[in-house]
XYZ file of C-alpha atoms in Angstrom:
303
model
C 85.455 236.931 141.336
C 83.301 233.842 140.586
C 83.018 230.987 143.215
C 83.950 228.315 141.043
C 87.285 229.970 140.610
C 87.972 228.662 144.317
C 85.960 225.854 145.067
C 85.153 224.524 141.444
C 86.629 224.145 137.813
C 90.101 223.247 136.676
C 92.100 225.205 139.181
C 91.121 223.146 142.087
C 93.326 220.456 140.940
C 96.259 222.660 139.759
C 98.642 224.759 141.422
C 99.544 222.525 144.542
C 102.183 223.937 146.858
C 105.423 222.466 147.437
C 104.671 222.107 151.163
C 101.395 220.263 150.543
C 103.177 217.956 148.043
C 105.756 217.393 150.767
C 103.039 216.470 153.415
C 101.449 214.137 150.790
C 104.961 212.496 150.346
C 104.781 211.911 154.152
C 101.386 210.243 154.077
C 102.077 207.991 151.125
C 105.438 206.801 152.656
C 103.711 206.096 155.948
C 101.337 203.850 154.271
C 103.866 202.254 152.214
C 105.922 201.517 155.748
C 103.121 199.973 157.422
C 102.210 197.718 154.355
C 105.978 196.438 154.219
C 106.565 196.171 157.714
C 102.870 195.609 159.285
C 104.349 195.606 162.756
C 105.289 199.110 162.391
C 101.833 199.869 163.159
C 102.416 199.097 166.691
C 105.113 201.779 167.189
C 103.390 204.284 164.640
C 99.865 204.193 165.258
C 97.966 205.401 168.565
C 97.681 202.402 170.788
C 96.634 203.698 174.155
C 97.896 200.860 176.092
C 101.336 201.499 174.515
C 101.379 205.153 174.515
C 103.641 205.059 177.590
C 106.341 204.726 176.838
C 105.901 205.004 173.200
C 104.619 208.833 173.545
C 106.131 209.573 170.162
C 102.803 207.810 168.791
C 100.705 210.914 169.625
C 102.501 212.767 166.827
C 103.285 209.810 164.273
C 99.587 208.649 164.191
C 98.163 211.533 162.514
C 100.441 210.587 159.501
C 99.748 207.044 159.129
C 97.023 205.738 156.748
C 96.810 201.941 157.205
C 94.480 201.683 153.923
C 94.995 202.504 150.545
C 91.562 204.204 150.483
C 92.742 206.398 153.256
C 95.973 207.239 151.980
C 94.365 208.246 148.501
C 91.620 210.484 150.037
C 93.745 212.020 152.302
C 96.370 212.799 149.830
C 93.860 214.289 147.428
C 92.075 216.410 150.138
C 95.555 217.472 151.714
C 96.419 218.907 148.336
C 93.117 220.413 147.469
C 92.416 222.083 150.676
C 95.846 222.753 151.768
C 96.771 224.988 149.038
C 93.688 227.150 149.704
C 94.575 227.555 153.414
C 98.398 227.927 152.787
C 97.667 230.984 150.632
C 96.017 232.554 153.081
C 97.879 231.649 156.258
C 101.313 231.203 154.901
C 103.570 228.358 155.156
C 104.720 228.707 158.577
C 101.454 229.238 160.149
C 99.866 226.304 158.044
C 102.577 224.029 159.180
C 102.172 224.979 162.695
C 98.384 224.421 162.667
C 98.743 221.083 161.178
C 101.483 219.994 163.933
C 99.371 221.524 166.991
C 96.109 220.270 165.648
C 97.406 216.768 165.187
C 99.172 216.614 168.696
C 95.849 217.918 170.573
C 93.779 215.482 168.546
C 96.129 212.501 169.658
C 95.991 213.668 173.274
C 92.221 214.079 173.411
C 91.751 210.736 171.490
C 94.163 209.042 174.077
C 92.058 210.504 176.930
C 88.806 209.408 175.550
C 90.108 205.890 174.999
C 91.382 205.364 178.527
C 88.022 207.043 179.704
C 86.004 204.608 177.743
C 87.980 201.564 178.953
C 87.355 202.536 182.625
C 83.595 203.060 181.960
C 82.768 199.881 179.864
C 86.209 197.742 180.922
C 86.452 196.624 177.463
C 90.015 196.138 176.715
C 89.670 196.865 172.916
C 89.823 200.427 173.623
C 93.321 200.121 174.860
C 94.719 198.159 172.043
C 92.963 199.260 169.004
C 95.332 201.180 166.555
C 94.158 204.535 165.945
C 95.951 206.429 163.149
C 95.032 208.525 159.978
C 94.890 212.017 158.694
C 91.108 212.413 159.104
C 91.426 214.790 162.047
C 93.545 217.288 160.283
C 91.390 217.297 157.330
C 88.482 217.829 159.553
C 90.542 220.992 160.968
C 91.013 222.086 157.284
C 87.470 222.283 156.845
C 86.945 224.565 159.888
C 89.552 226.734 158.352
C 87.592 226.832 155.062
C 84.850 227.732 157.156
C 86.377 230.567 158.522
C 88.088 231.984 155.567
C 85.434 231.695 152.711
C 82.403 230.692 154.604
C 79.917 231.853 151.827
C 81.626 230.477 148.924
C 79.837 227.509 147.379
C 80.852 223.982 145.932
C 79.768 224.505 142.251
C 78.686 220.746 142.155
C 76.687 220.586 145.172
C 75.727 224.104 145.683
C 76.629 224.026 149.425
C 78.120 227.005 151.114
C 81.753 226.180 152.627
C 80.496 226.989 155.922
C 78.604 223.810 156.277
C 81.273 221.368 154.894
C 82.657 220.688 158.430
C 78.878 220.093 160.161
C 77.936 218.071 157.229
C 80.967 215.981 157.475
C 80.487 215.311 161.271
C 76.674 214.402 160.600
C 77.582 211.849 158.084
C 80.255 210.208 160.318
C 77.929 210.254 163.210
C 75.076 208.578 161.080
C 77.833 206.127 159.520
C 79.069 205.194 163.024
C 75.703 203.342 163.964
C 76.401 200.681 161.267
C 80.187 200.316 161.677
C 81.716 198.301 164.725
C 84.960 200.408 164.152
C 83.517 203.973 164.783
C 85.777 204.210 167.716
C 88.741 204.463 165.326
C 87.570 207.562 163.212
C 84.686 209.074 165.122
C 86.502 210.627 167.934
C 89.330 211.885 165.721
C 86.803 213.639 163.564
C 85.093 215.161 166.588
C 88.324 216.334 168.118
C 89.905 217.426 164.798
C 86.947 219.829 164.333
C 86.593 221.174 168.065
C 90.418 221.499 168.535
C 90.964 223.235 165.277
C 88.199 225.738 166.021
C 89.385 226.424 169.539
C 92.863 227.325 167.716
C 91.493 229.473 165.198
C 89.113 231.010 167.552
C 91.388 231.930 170.423
C 94.910 231.279 169.529
C 96.033 231.818 165.797
C 97.975 234.786 165.487
C 97.550 237.294 162.485
C 101.054 238.844 161.572
C 99.644 241.390 159.659
C 97.210 242.842 162.254
C 99.406 241.397 165.533
C 95.975 240.258 166.611
C 94.775 236.812 167.801
C 91.757 234.615 167.101
C 88.654 235.362 165.417
C 85.941 236.415 167.962
C 83.323 237.208 165.074
C 79.947 235.878 165.728
C 80.049 234.066 162.259
C 82.583 231.870 163.477
C 81.088 231.346 166.932
C 80.826 227.757 167.767
C 77.032 227.877 167.411
C 77.639 228.672 163.841
C 78.178 224.934 163.165
C 74.496 224.409 163.874
C 71.315 225.398 162.057
C 69.766 228.691 163.377
C 66.957 227.199 165.335
C 69.457 225.358 167.532
C 71.693 228.140 168.418
C 69.605 229.436 171.552
C 70.210 226.016 172.898
C 73.977 225.553 172.030
C 75.411 228.970 173.173
C 74.728 228.404 176.594
C 76.332 225.053 176.528
C 79.225 226.385 174.536
C 79.651 229.100 176.967
C 80.340 226.237 179.659
C 82.861 224.716 177.644
C 84.508 227.864 176.874
C 84.908 228.773 180.550
C 86.529 225.200 181.361
C 88.887 225.196 178.225
C 89.722 228.856 177.627
C 89.345 230.598 180.913
C 91.899 232.966 180.203
C 89.969 234.418 177.196
C 87.213 235.088 179.772
C 85.804 238.454 179.028
C 83.588 241.342 180.490
C 81.506 243.165 177.848
C 80.988 246.755 178.251
C 80.934 250.191 176.469
C 84.562 249.776 175.306
C 84.325 246.209 174.357
C 85.811 243.105 175.275
C 88.531 243.103 178.057
C 90.884 240.890 180.061
C 91.746 241.966 183.314
C 90.927 245.732 182.449
C 92.860 245.329 179.123
C 91.557 244.961 175.621
C 91.542 241.621 174.630
C 93.742 240.897 171.621
C 91.618 240.127 168.419
C 88.334 240.891 170.310
C 87.159 243.340 167.641
C 84.718 241.510 165.432
C 84.514 244.392 163.004
C 88.445 243.755 162.472
C 87.893 240.057 162.534
C 85.178 240.302 159.842
C 87.544 242.709 157.790
C 90.568 240.100 158.217
C 88.226 237.185 156.900
C 87.203 239.409 153.840
C 90.591 240.213 153.042
C 91.765 236.444 153.278
C 88.836 235.569 150.943
C 89.534 238.431 148.608
C 93.255 237.330 148.679
C 92.512 233.957 147.706
C 90.361 234.554 144.989
C 92.739 237.335 143.585
C 95.710 234.511 143.974
C 93.727 231.683 142.094
C 92.274 234.051 139.492
C 95.784 235.450 138.421
C 97.316 231.980 138.437
C 97.699 230.336 135.010
C 95.663 227.558 134.148
C 96.763 224.365 132.742
C 95.714 225.093 129.240
C 97.340 228.361 129.347
C 100.719 226.711 130.784
C 100.461 223.960 127.926
C 99.778 226.814 125.256
C 102.920 228.747 126.369
C 105.146 225.689 126.455
C 104.036 224.866 122.774
C 104.665 228.703 121.641
C 108.068 228.403 123.190
C 108.722 225.021 121.409
């Protein structure tokens, strides 16, 4: 199968799933609500000083786009990237990923804002309304890196495994020239990292009854250029022990273990095979799906 069948060509803009369309309606509706009723932002967006008692904004904030540009961009990216991931993960896992990632992102952003306030004593960190789907979209890029890392975007000739890293690099560069970087940069960073944590250690694979993706190709250092990996790996191991202590493993002749028992999903060969199967299945599904031109031709013939 050719790369353009996945990340280029007319198929990129067709075949959107019902779930993705439904989520797109949620994003559009959320934007309309805050435009018609601006005070709704105070209850739906994440405002750290008001999160207690309005704890529901840890969930609602991710689905509220305050600007028309954000609403349009998020809707298009959701439809395009979402259909790729949903076909590989399945609708249930796709929706589960969005819910878990969104909640974890909001919690991390909340903690970061409170910490910045205590460090700087600047009240704007407590009262800035933070919202948007960009954190989930950052997570989608991590998912695409996992399932089709070597596919290329036909227009830019960039492999999918670098999309997430380039997005963060551009966002960090822009943050030096914008005064409101605190409203989006932590969301993108945590969206990337928390999504990787979930996919790396927790995501279940019903077809294999394994969990996570421990392959070297999906290690945290794989987000960085090759020459930086000897530096990143020791740092990543520290955060690994802090955040994922229950997945501590000891390496021996029998592979990774957890308390003497094999760690579920710890076979790198099996993880690689699962990723290959996912990429192959995605290519086959997109290749066999009828194009818009074929559908129009069939419709004319039926008439």
